[in-house]
Amino acid sequence: MDTTLRDGEQTSGVSFAAEEKVSVARLLIEELHVDRVEIASARVSDGEFKAVQKVTQWAKNNSHLDKIEVLGFVDGTASVDWIERSGCQVMNLLCKGSENHCTHQLRKTAQEHLRDIRSVIDEARSRGIKVNIYLEDWSNGMRHSQEYVFEMMDSLCEMPIERYMLPDTLGILNPDETELFCRKMTDRYPSLHFDFHAHNDYDLAVANVFEAIKAGVHGVHVTVNGLGERAGNAPLASVIALIHDQLKLSTHIDENKLYGVSKVVESYSGIRIPDNKPLIGDNVFTQVAGIHADGDKKKNLY
């Protein structure tokens, strides 16, 4: 799932215009062939609502509506109302994945939170909206309150949820922890579809995605050029290269279109791609050292 238009837009100083959101969504889905695109958070602003309406109308006209997703909240019917009016049919419901968040931000017990979640899901489903779940701060939950995580999951797995999305919200995980924690989820709930959502605070987002896939998760979240909160998310181009070349797995992504889409997002976001950015930077296929240049000239060795 690409979340450039939602989490990527949370990059400091970045705000996409409505037509830019439509353009990026079209490029992601029709040029790159990304499976799913998260385009916004519910209830942000009137401008965001109009942008979502434009994207969903384009998607509906082109038979892509099932690929468009919006972040929603455990807020009674407010997010469901917003998403329904926007024309979107998939809600990514943000729930608390750590006891610390549930206790101190919501000031509720796990069971109280679960009752609220069930109410939102039932309302969404009654209106024809599919629901995926984000377990916000899941990585800290697995470090410090696994009993809470499993109490939540043991109930959530009985609800009509399509995907269970595991965010490393603060970018705290290392690859060993990522593999261990994701494996615990996939082993305990083998019939469920899990996504992993990495953040790059320790420059480990791509490495953590690698371990999450090896641990059996079914989907990963990315952004074009690694845009996102703080240090950003796992970069789309790097993750695709990792999946194709290192893990020897296949996706629907057309690698030949990655550079062009990256340049469009660079223009819209105002965030310049570093020249040495892996795979899409202007200098990454340029050899300067004499021995490298000699080897390339003789047999493309480098």
mmCIF file of C-alpha atoms in Angstrom:
data_model
loop_
_atom_site.group_PDB
_atom_site.id
_atom_site.type_symbol
_atom_site.label_atom_id
_atom_site.label_comp_id
_atom_site.label_asym_id
_atom_site.label_seq_id
_atom_site.Cartn_x
_atom_site.Cartn_y
_atom_site.Cartn_z
ATOM 1 C CA MET A 1 0.000 0.000 0.000
ATOM 2 C CA ASP A 2 1.284 3.444 -0.892
ATOM 3 C CA THR A 3 0.545 6.179 1.643
ATOM 4 C CA THR A 4 2.316 9.120 -0.020
ATOM 5 C CA LEU A 5 -0.921 11.112 -0.072
ATOM 6 C CA ARG A 6 -1.660 10.525 3.626
ATOM 7 C CA ASP A 7 1.453 9.768 5.690
ATOM 8 C CA GLY A 8 3.702 11.317 3.054
ATOM 9 C CA GLU A 9 1.699 14.525 3.268
ATOM 10 C CA GLN A 10 2.549 14.638 6.981
ATOM 11 C CA THR A 11 6.097 15.594 5.956
ATOM 12 C CA SER A 12 6.835 19.041 7.351
ATOM 13 C CA GLY A 13 5.982 21.670 4.747
ATOM 14 C CA VAL A 14 4.191 19.320 2.344
ATOM 15 C CA SER A 15 0.578 19.811 1.268
ATOM 16 C CA PHE A 16 -0.805 18.415 -1.974
ATOM 17 C CA ALA A 17 -3.472 20.284 -3.923
ATOM 18 C CA ALA A 18 -6.593 18.348 -4.907
ATOM 19 C CA GLU A 19 -5.538 18.005 -8.539
ATOM 20 C CA GLU A 20 -2.082 16.870 -7.432
ATOM 21 C CA LYS A 21 -3.675 14.141 -5.327
ATOM 22 C CA VAL A 22 -5.683 12.959 -8.327
ATOM 23 C CA SER A 23 -2.550 13.019 -10.484
ATOM 24 C CA VAL A 24 -0.446 11.055 -7.991
ATOM 25 C CA ALA A 25 -3.218 8.518 -7.362
ATOM 26 C CA ARG A 26 -3.551 7.973 -11.103
ATOM 27 C CA LEU A 27 0.209 7.511 -11.526
ATOM 28 C CA LEU A 28 0.416 5.095 -8.602
ATOM 29 C CA ILE A 29 -2.492 2.953 -9.751
ATOM 30 C CA GLU A 30 -2.383 3.122 -13.546
ATOM 31 C CA GLU A 31 1.337 3.635 -14.221
ATOM 32 C CA LEU A 32 3.028 1.821 -11.329
ATOM 33 C CA HIS A 33 0.178 -0.631 -10.597
ATOM 34 C CA VAL A 34 0.276 -0.188 -6.815
ATOM 35 C CA ASP A 35 -2.326 -2.429 -5.154
ATOM 36 C CA ARG A 36 -3.781 0.131 -2.735
ATOM 37 C CA VAL A 37 -3.430 3.866 -2.113
ATOM 38 C CA GLU A 38 -4.159 5.659 1.163
ATOM 39 C CA ILE A 39 -5.058 9.214 0.192
ATOM 40 C CA ALA A 40 -6.050 11.191 3.307
ATOM 41 C CA SER A 41 -7.095 11.346 6.936
ATOM 42 C CA ALA A 42 -10.779 11.888 7.671
ATOM 43 C CA ARG A 43 -12.025 15.153 9.182
ATOM 44 C CA VAL A 44 -8.860 17.165 8.483
ATOM 45 C CA SER A 45 -10.334 20.078 6.526
ATOM 46 C CA ASP A 46 -12.870 21.061 3.892
ATOM 47 C CA GLY A 47 -10.060 21.174 1.362
ATOM 48 C CA GLU A 48 -9.035 17.623 2.175
ATOM 49 C CA PHE A 49 -12.648 16.489 1.879
ATOM 50 C CA LYS A 50 -12.943 18.014 -1.594
ATOM 51 C CA ALA A 51 -9.643 16.418 -2.614
ATOM 52 C CA VAL A 52 -10.852 13.004 -1.488
ATOM 53 C CA GLN A 53 -14.097 13.500 -3.391
ATOM 54 C CA LYS A 54 -12.127 14.248 -6.556
ATOM 55 C CA VAL A 55 -9.894 11.205 -6.137
ATOM 56 C CA THR A 56 -12.789 8.869 -5.391
ATOM 57 C CA GLN A 57 -14.790 10.192 -8.341
ATOM 58 C CA TRP A 58 -11.833 9.593 -10.655
ATOM 59 C CA ALA A 59 -11.329 6.136 -9.139
ATOM 60 C CA LYS A 60 -15.009 5.255 -9.514
ATOM 61 C CA ASN A 61 -15.020 6.357 -13.147
ATOM 62 C CA ASN A 62 -12.007 4.142 -13.839
ATOM 63 C CA SER A 63 -12.968 1.055 -11.779
ATOM 64 C CA HIS A 64 -10.336 1.681 -9.084
ATOM 65 C CA LEU A 65 -12.545 2.639 -6.138
ATOM 66 C CA ASP A 66 -11.678 -0.500 -4.160
ATOM 67 C CA LYS A 67 -8.011 0.591 -4.203
ATOM 68 C CA ILE A 68 -8.645 3.943 -2.485
ATOM 69 C CA GLU A 69 -8.410 4.103 1.327
ATOM 70 C CA VAL A 70 -8.828 6.832 3.960
ATOM 71 C CA LEU A 71 -7.589 6.900 7.562
ATOM 72 C CA GLY A 72 -10.437 7.098 10.080
ATOM 73 C CA PHE A 73 -10.724 7.343 13.839
ATOM 74 C CA VAL A 74 -12.594 5.730 16.720
ATOM 75 C CA ASP A 75 -14.951 8.688 17.042
ATOM 76 C CA GLY A 76 -18.481 7.340 16.974
ATOM 77 C CA THR A 77 -19.981 7.997 13.552
ATOM 78 C CA ALA A 78 -17.942 11.111 12.673
ATOM 79 C CA SER A 79 -15.242 9.448 10.535
ATOM 80 C CA VAL A 80 -17.723 7.024 8.996
ATOM 81 C CA ASP A 81 -19.975 9.942 8.010
ATOM 82 C CA TRP A 82 -17.028 11.836 6.506
ATOM 83 C CA ILE A 83 -15.740 8.842 4.554
ATOM 84 C CA GLU A 84 -19.189 7.879 3.279
ATOM 85 C CA ARG A 85 -19.887 11.426 2.060
ATOM 86 C CA SER A 86 -16.484 11.550 0.344
ATOM 87 C CA GLY A 87 -17.349 8.516 -1.745
ATOM 88 C CA CYS A 88 -14.601 6.294 -0.330
ATOM 89 C CA GLN A 89 -15.434 2.679 0.467
ATOM 90 C CA VAL A 90 -12.422 1.602 2.559
ATOM 91 C CA MET A 91 -11.589 2.961 6.024
ATOM 92 C CA ASN A 92 -8.261 2.379 7.760
ATOM 93 C CA LEU A 93 -9.362 2.640 11.385
ATOM 94 C CA LEU A 94 -6.714 3.979 13.776
ATOM 95 C CA CYS A 95 -6.821 2.057 17.068
ATOM 96 C CA LYS A 96 -4.424 1.856 19.969
ATOM 97 C CA GLY A 97 -1.781 -0.859 19.679
ATOM 98 C CA SER A 98 -0.059 -0.238 23.005
ATOM 99 C CA GLU A 99 -1.370 -0.180 26.552
ATOM 100 C CA ASN A 100 0.479 3.084 27.117
ATOM 101 C CA HIS A 101 -1.501 4.853 24.382
ATOM 102 C CA CYS A 102 -4.799 3.303 25.416
ATOM 103 C CA THR A 103 -4.374 4.130 29.093
ATOM 104 C CA HIS A 104 -2.861 7.598 28.881
ATOM 105 C CA GLN A 105 -4.273 9.063 25.683
ATOM 106 C CA LEU A 106 -7.733 7.500 25.648
ATOM 107 C CA ARG A 107 -7.903 6.933 29.421
ATOM 108 C CA LYS A 108 -9.717 3.662 28.758
ATOM 109 C CA THR A 109 -9.216 -0.037 29.324
ATOM 110 C CA ALA A 110 -8.652 -2.423 26.442
ATOM 111 C CA GLN A 111 -12.218 -3.719 26.743
ATOM 112 C CA GLU A 112 -13.674 -0.206 26.693
ATOM 113 C CA HIS A 113 -11.605 0.614 23.612
ATOM 114 C CA LEU A 114 -12.731 -2.610 21.934
ATOM 115 C CA ARG A 115 -16.385 -1.732 22.509
ATOM 116 C CA ASP A 116 -15.834 1.628 20.842
ATOM 117 C CA ILE A 117 -13.997 -0.014 17.935
ATOM 118 C CA ARG A 118 -16.764 -2.556 17.401
ATOM 119 C CA SER A 119 -19.342 0.219 17.301
ATOM 120 C CA VAL A 120 -17.423 2.079 14.572
ATOM 121 C CA ILE A 121 -16.847 -1.087 12.550
ATOM 122 C CA ASP A 122 -20.502 -2.098 12.754
ATOM 123 C CA GLU A 123 -21.543 1.371 11.593
ATOM 124 C CA ALA A 124 -19.063 1.340 8.708
ATOM 125 C CA ARG A 125 -20.068 -2.126 7.562
ATOM 126 C CA SER A 126 -23.759 -1.197 7.684
ATOM 127 C CA ARG A 127 -22.973 1.527 5.127
ATOM 128 C CA GLY A 128 -20.958 -0.710 2.827
ATOM 129 C CA ILE A 129 -17.545 0.543 3.962
ATOM 130 C CA LYS A 130 -14.804 -2.058 4.393
ATOM 131 C CA VAL A 131 -12.530 -1.700 7.415
ATOM 132 C CA ASN A 132 -8.817 -2.261 7.935
ATOM 133 C CA ILE A 133 -7.253 -1.716 11.368
ATOM 134 C CA TYR A 134 -4.104 0.206 12.307
ATOM 135 C CA LEU A 135 -2.719 -0.829 15.706
ATOM 136 C CA GLU A 136 -1.051 2.510 16.445
ATOM 137 C CA ASP A 137 2.200 2.223 18.442
ATOM 138 C CA TRP A 138 2.119 -1.558 17.949
ATOM 139 C CA SER A 139 5.924 -1.731 18.098
ATOM 140 C CA ASN A 140 5.995 -0.274 21.614
ATOM 141 C CA GLY A 141 3.049 -2.491 22.472
ATOM 142 C CA MET A 142 5.080 -5.561 21.544
ATOM 143 C CA ARG A 143 8.084 -4.295 23.506
ATOM 144 C CA HIS A 144 6.257 -3.378 26.693
ATOM 145 C CA SER A 145 2.692 -4.754 26.768
ATOM 146 C CA GLN A 146 2.298 -7.880 24.661
ATOM 147 C CA GLU A 147 -0.567 -9.076 26.847
ATOM 148 C CA TYR A 148 -2.480 -5.951 25.831
ATOM 149 C CA VAL A 149 -1.711 -6.475 22.128
ATOM 150 C CA PHE A 150 -2.937 -10.057 22.237
ATOM 151 C CA GLU A 151 -6.011 -9.139 24.284
ATOM 152 C CA MET A 152 -6.883 -6.634 21.574
ATOM 153 C CA MET A 153 -6.134 -9.022 18.733
ATOM 154 C CA ASP A 154 -8.048 -11.930 20.266
ATOM 155 C CA SER A 155 -11.172 -9.769 20.080
ATOM 156 C CA LEU A 156 -10.394 -7.921 16.846
ATOM 157 C CA CYS A 157 -9.900 -11.164 14.947
ATOM 158 C CA GLU A 158 -13.586 -11.930 15.545
ATOM 159 C CA MET A 159 -14.681 -8.655 13.915
ATOM 160 C CA PRO A 160 -15.285 -8.080 10.173
ATOM 161 C CA ILE A 161 -11.845 -6.600 9.489
ATOM 162 C CA GLU A 162 -10.035 -7.051 6.170
ATOM 163 C CA ARG A 163 -6.434 -6.262 7.143
ATOM 164 C CA TYR A 164 -4.543 -5.834 10.411
ATOM 165 C CA MET A 165 -1.851 -3.197 9.973
ATOM 166 C CA LEU A 166 1.180 -3.179 12.267
ATOM 167 C CA PRO A 167 2.848 0.251 12.529
ATOM 168 C CA ASP A 168 6.252 0.972 13.952
ATOM 169 C CA THR A 169 4.755 4.370 14.720
ATOM 170 C CA LEU A 170 7.848 5.956 16.280
ATOM 171 C CA GLY A 171 10.387 4.114 14.140
ATOM 172 C CA ILE A 172 11.918 2.355 17.138
ATOM 173 C CA LEU A 173 12.374 -1.177 15.824
ATOM 174 C CA ASN A 174 15.532 -2.875 14.645
ATOM 175 C CA PRO A 175 15.449 -5.762 12.142
ATOM 176 C CA ASP A 176 15.743 -8.476 14.807
ATOM 177 C CA GLU A 177 12.778 -7.099 16.748
ATOM 178 C CA THR A 178 10.764 -6.615 13.575
ATOM 179 C CA GLU A 179 11.181 -10.249 12.589
ATOM 180 C CA LEU A 180 10.440 -11.486 16.119
ATOM 181 C CA PHE A 181 7.336 -9.358 16.664
ATOM 182 C CA CYS A 182 5.891 -9.909 13.191
ATOM 183 C CA ARG A 183 6.506 -13.646 13.524
ATOM 184 C CA LYS A 184 4.597 -13.697 16.799
ATOM 185 C CA MET A 185 1.618 -12.135 15.032
ATOM 186 C CA THR A 186 1.659 -14.372 11.974
ATOM 187 C CA ASP A 187 2.197 -17.517 14.063
ATOM 188 C CA ARG A 188 -0.569 -16.707 16.541
ATOM 189 C CA TYR A 189 -3.078 -15.575 13.893
ATOM 190 C CA PRO A 190 -2.151 -17.527 10.747
ATOM 191 C CA SER A 191 -5.440 -16.901 8.938
ATOM 192 C CA LEU A 192 -5.275 -13.098 9.190
ATOM 193 C CA HIS A 193 -3.844 -10.651 6.651
ATOM 194 C CA PHE A 194 -1.109 -8.495 8.218
ATOM 195 C CA ASP A 195 0.545 -5.361 6.811
ATOM 196 C CA PHE A 196 3.731 -3.797 8.206
ATOM 197 C CA HIS A 197 4.111 -0.003 8.326
ATOM 198 C CA ALA A 198 7.701 1.154 8.870
ATOM 199 C CA HIS A 199 9.150 4.519 9.852
ATOM 200 C CA ASN A 200 12.733 5.494 9.173
ATOM 201 C CA ASP A 201 13.897 7.180 12.389
ATOM 202 C CA TYR A 202 16.962 4.914 12.681
ATOM 203 C CA ASP A 203 17.401 4.595 8.898
ATOM 204 C CA LEU A 204 16.156 1.001 9.229
ATOM 205 C CA ALA A 205 12.777 1.194 7.489
ATOM 206 C CA VAL A 206 13.813 -0.831 4.437
ATOM 207 C CA ALA A 207 15.726 -3.389 6.520
ATOM 208 C CA ASN A 208 12.703 -3.758 8.791
ATOM 209 C CA VAL A 209 10.409 -4.274 5.797
ATOM 210 C CA PHE A 210 12.788 -7.022 4.648
ATOM 211 C CA GLU A 211 12.449 -8.824 7.987
ATOM 212 C CA ALA A 212 8.694 -8.303 8.182
ATOM 213 C CA ILE A 213 8.198 -9.965 4.810
ATOM 214 C CA LYS A 214 10.416 -12.875 5.838
ATOM 215 C CA ALA A 215 8.287 -13.197 8.994
ATOM 216 C CA GLY A 216 5.181 -13.727 6.896
ATOM 217 C CA VAL A 217 3.381 -10.392 6.645
ATOM 218 C CA HIS A 218 1.264 -10.095 3.537
ATOM 219 C CA GLY A 219 1.614 -6.391 2.741
ATOM 220 C CA VAL A 220 3.944 -3.462 3.362
ATOM 221 C CA HIS A 221 3.389 0.290 3.377
ATOM 222 C CA VAL A 222 5.568 2.686 1.404
ATOM 223 C CA THR A 223 5.756 6.281 0.216
ATOM 224 C CA VAL A 224 7.252 7.753 -2.934
ATOM 225 C CA ASN A 225 10.723 9.150 -2.152
ATOM 226 C CA GLY A 226 10.333 8.036 1.475
ATOM 227 C CA LEU A 227 8.166 11.023 2.406
ATOM 228 C CA GLY A 228 6.487 10.908 5.807
ATOM 229 C CA GLU A 229 6.365 11.999 9.419
ATOM 230 C CA ARG A 230 9.760 12.923 10.953
ATOM 231 C CA ALA A 231 12.405 10.840 9.099
ATOM 232 C CA GLY A 232 9.836 9.439 6.695
ATOM 233 C CA ASN A 233 8.499 6.050 5.676
ATOM 234 C CA ALA A 234 9.971 3.154 3.718
ATOM 235 C CA PRO A 235 10.713 4.450 0.182
ATOM 236 C CA LEU A 236 8.676 2.797 -2.555
ATOM 237 C CA ALA A 237 11.564 2.352 -5.002
ATOM 238 C CA SER A 238 13.875 0.797 -2.398
ATOM 239 C CA VAL A 239 11.220 -1.597 -1.137
ATOM 240 C CA ILE A 240 10.305 -2.748 -4.641
ATOM 241 C CA ALA A 241 13.964 -3.395 -5.493
ATOM 242 C CA LEU A 242 14.341 -5.285 -2.216
ATOM 243 C CA ILE A 243 11.296 -7.471 -2.899
ATOM 244 C CA HIS A 244 12.236 -8.201 -6.503
ATOM 245 C CA ASP A 245 16.021 -8.539 -6.256
ATOM 246 C CA GLN A 246 16.760 -9.686 -2.702
ATOM 247 C CA LEU A 247 13.674 -11.685 -1.754
ATOM 248 C CA LYS A 248 13.030 -12.889 -5.318
ATOM 249 C CA LEU A 249 9.316 -12.220 -4.953
ATOM 250 C CA SER A 250 7.012 -10.641 -7.493
ATOM 251 C CA THR A 251 4.730 -7.610 -7.342
ATOM 252 C CA HIS A 252 2.543 -5.816 -9.862
ATOM 253 C CA ILE A 253 4.850 -2.775 -9.852
ATOM 254 C CA ASP A 254 6.347 -1.567 -13.137
ATOM 255 C CA GLU A 255 9.906 -0.670 -12.121
ATOM 256 C CA ASN A 256 10.437 1.302 -15.320
ATOM 257 C CA LYS A 257 7.952 3.916 -14.106
ATOM 258 C CA LEU A 258 9.457 4.463 -10.644
ATOM 259 C CA TYR A 259 11.820 7.284 -11.602
ATOM 260 C CA GLY A 260 9.184 9.282 -13.462
ATOM 261 C CA VAL A 261 6.678 9.039 -10.627
ATOM 262 C CA SER A 262 9.377 9.983 -8.117
ATOM 263 C CA LYS A 263 10.163 13.137 -10.097
ATOM 264 C CA VAL A 264 6.490 14.134 -10.226
ATOM 265 C CA VAL A 265 6.172 13.736 -6.451
ATOM 266 C CA GLU A 266 9.434 15.650 -5.993
ATOM 267 C CA SER A 267 7.886 18.536 -7.929
ATOM 268 C CA TYR A 268 4.550 18.484 -6.107
ATOM 269 C CA SER A 269 6.046 18.072 -2.626
ATOM 270 C CA GLY A 270 8.925 20.499 -2.990
ATOM 271 C CA ILE A 271 11.182 17.930 -1.293
ATOM 272 C CA ARG A 272 14.247 17.375 -3.465
ATOM 273 C CA ILE A 273 15.497 13.849 -4.154
ATOM 274 C CA PRO A 274 19.151 13.616 -3.008
ATOM 275 C CA ASP A 275 21.553 12.844 -5.852
ATOM 276 C CA ASN A 276 22.714 9.729 -3.983
ATOM 277 C CA LYS A 277 19.199 8.443 -3.143
ATOM 278 C CA PRO A 278 19.272 4.689 -3.851
ATOM 279 C CA LEU A 279 17.711 3.700 -7.185
ATOM 280 C CA ILE A 280 16.234 7.094 -8.086
ATOM 281 C CA GLY A 281 19.015 9.601 -7.317
ATOM 282 C CA ASP A 282 20.674 11.230 -10.322
ATOM 283 C CA ASN A 283 24.159 9.958 -9.408
ATOM 284 C CA VAL A 284 23.492 6.387 -8.294
ATOM 285 C CA PHE A 285 24.437 4.816 -11.619
ATOM 286 C CA THR A 286 27.463 7.071 -12.192
ATOM 287 C CA GLN A 287 30.965 5.663 -11.608
ATOM 288 C CA VAL A 288 33.772 8.126 -10.838
ATOM 289 C CA ALA A 289 36.620 5.972 -9.470
ATOM 290 C CA GLY A 290 39.116 5.084 -12.210
ATOM 291 C CA ILE A 291 39.090 1.350 -11.518
ATOM 292 C CA HIS A 292 35.284 1.330 -11.690
ATOM 293 C CA ALA A 293 35.214 3.243 -14.950
ATOM 294 C CA ASP A 294 37.820 0.883 -16.411
ATOM 295 C CA GLY A 295 35.825 -2.181 -15.355
ATOM 296 C CA ASP A 296 32.614 -0.776 -16.784
ATOM 297 C CA LYS A 297 34.300 0.030 -20.073
ATOM 298 C CA LYS A 298 35.759 -3.469 -20.401
ATOM 299 C CA LYS A 299 32.808 -5.602 -19.262
ATOM 300 C CA ASN A 300 30.220 -3.543 -17.328
ATOM 301 C CA LEU A 301 31.715 -4.924 -14.105
ATOM 302 C CA TYR A 302 30.368 -2.264 -11.770
#
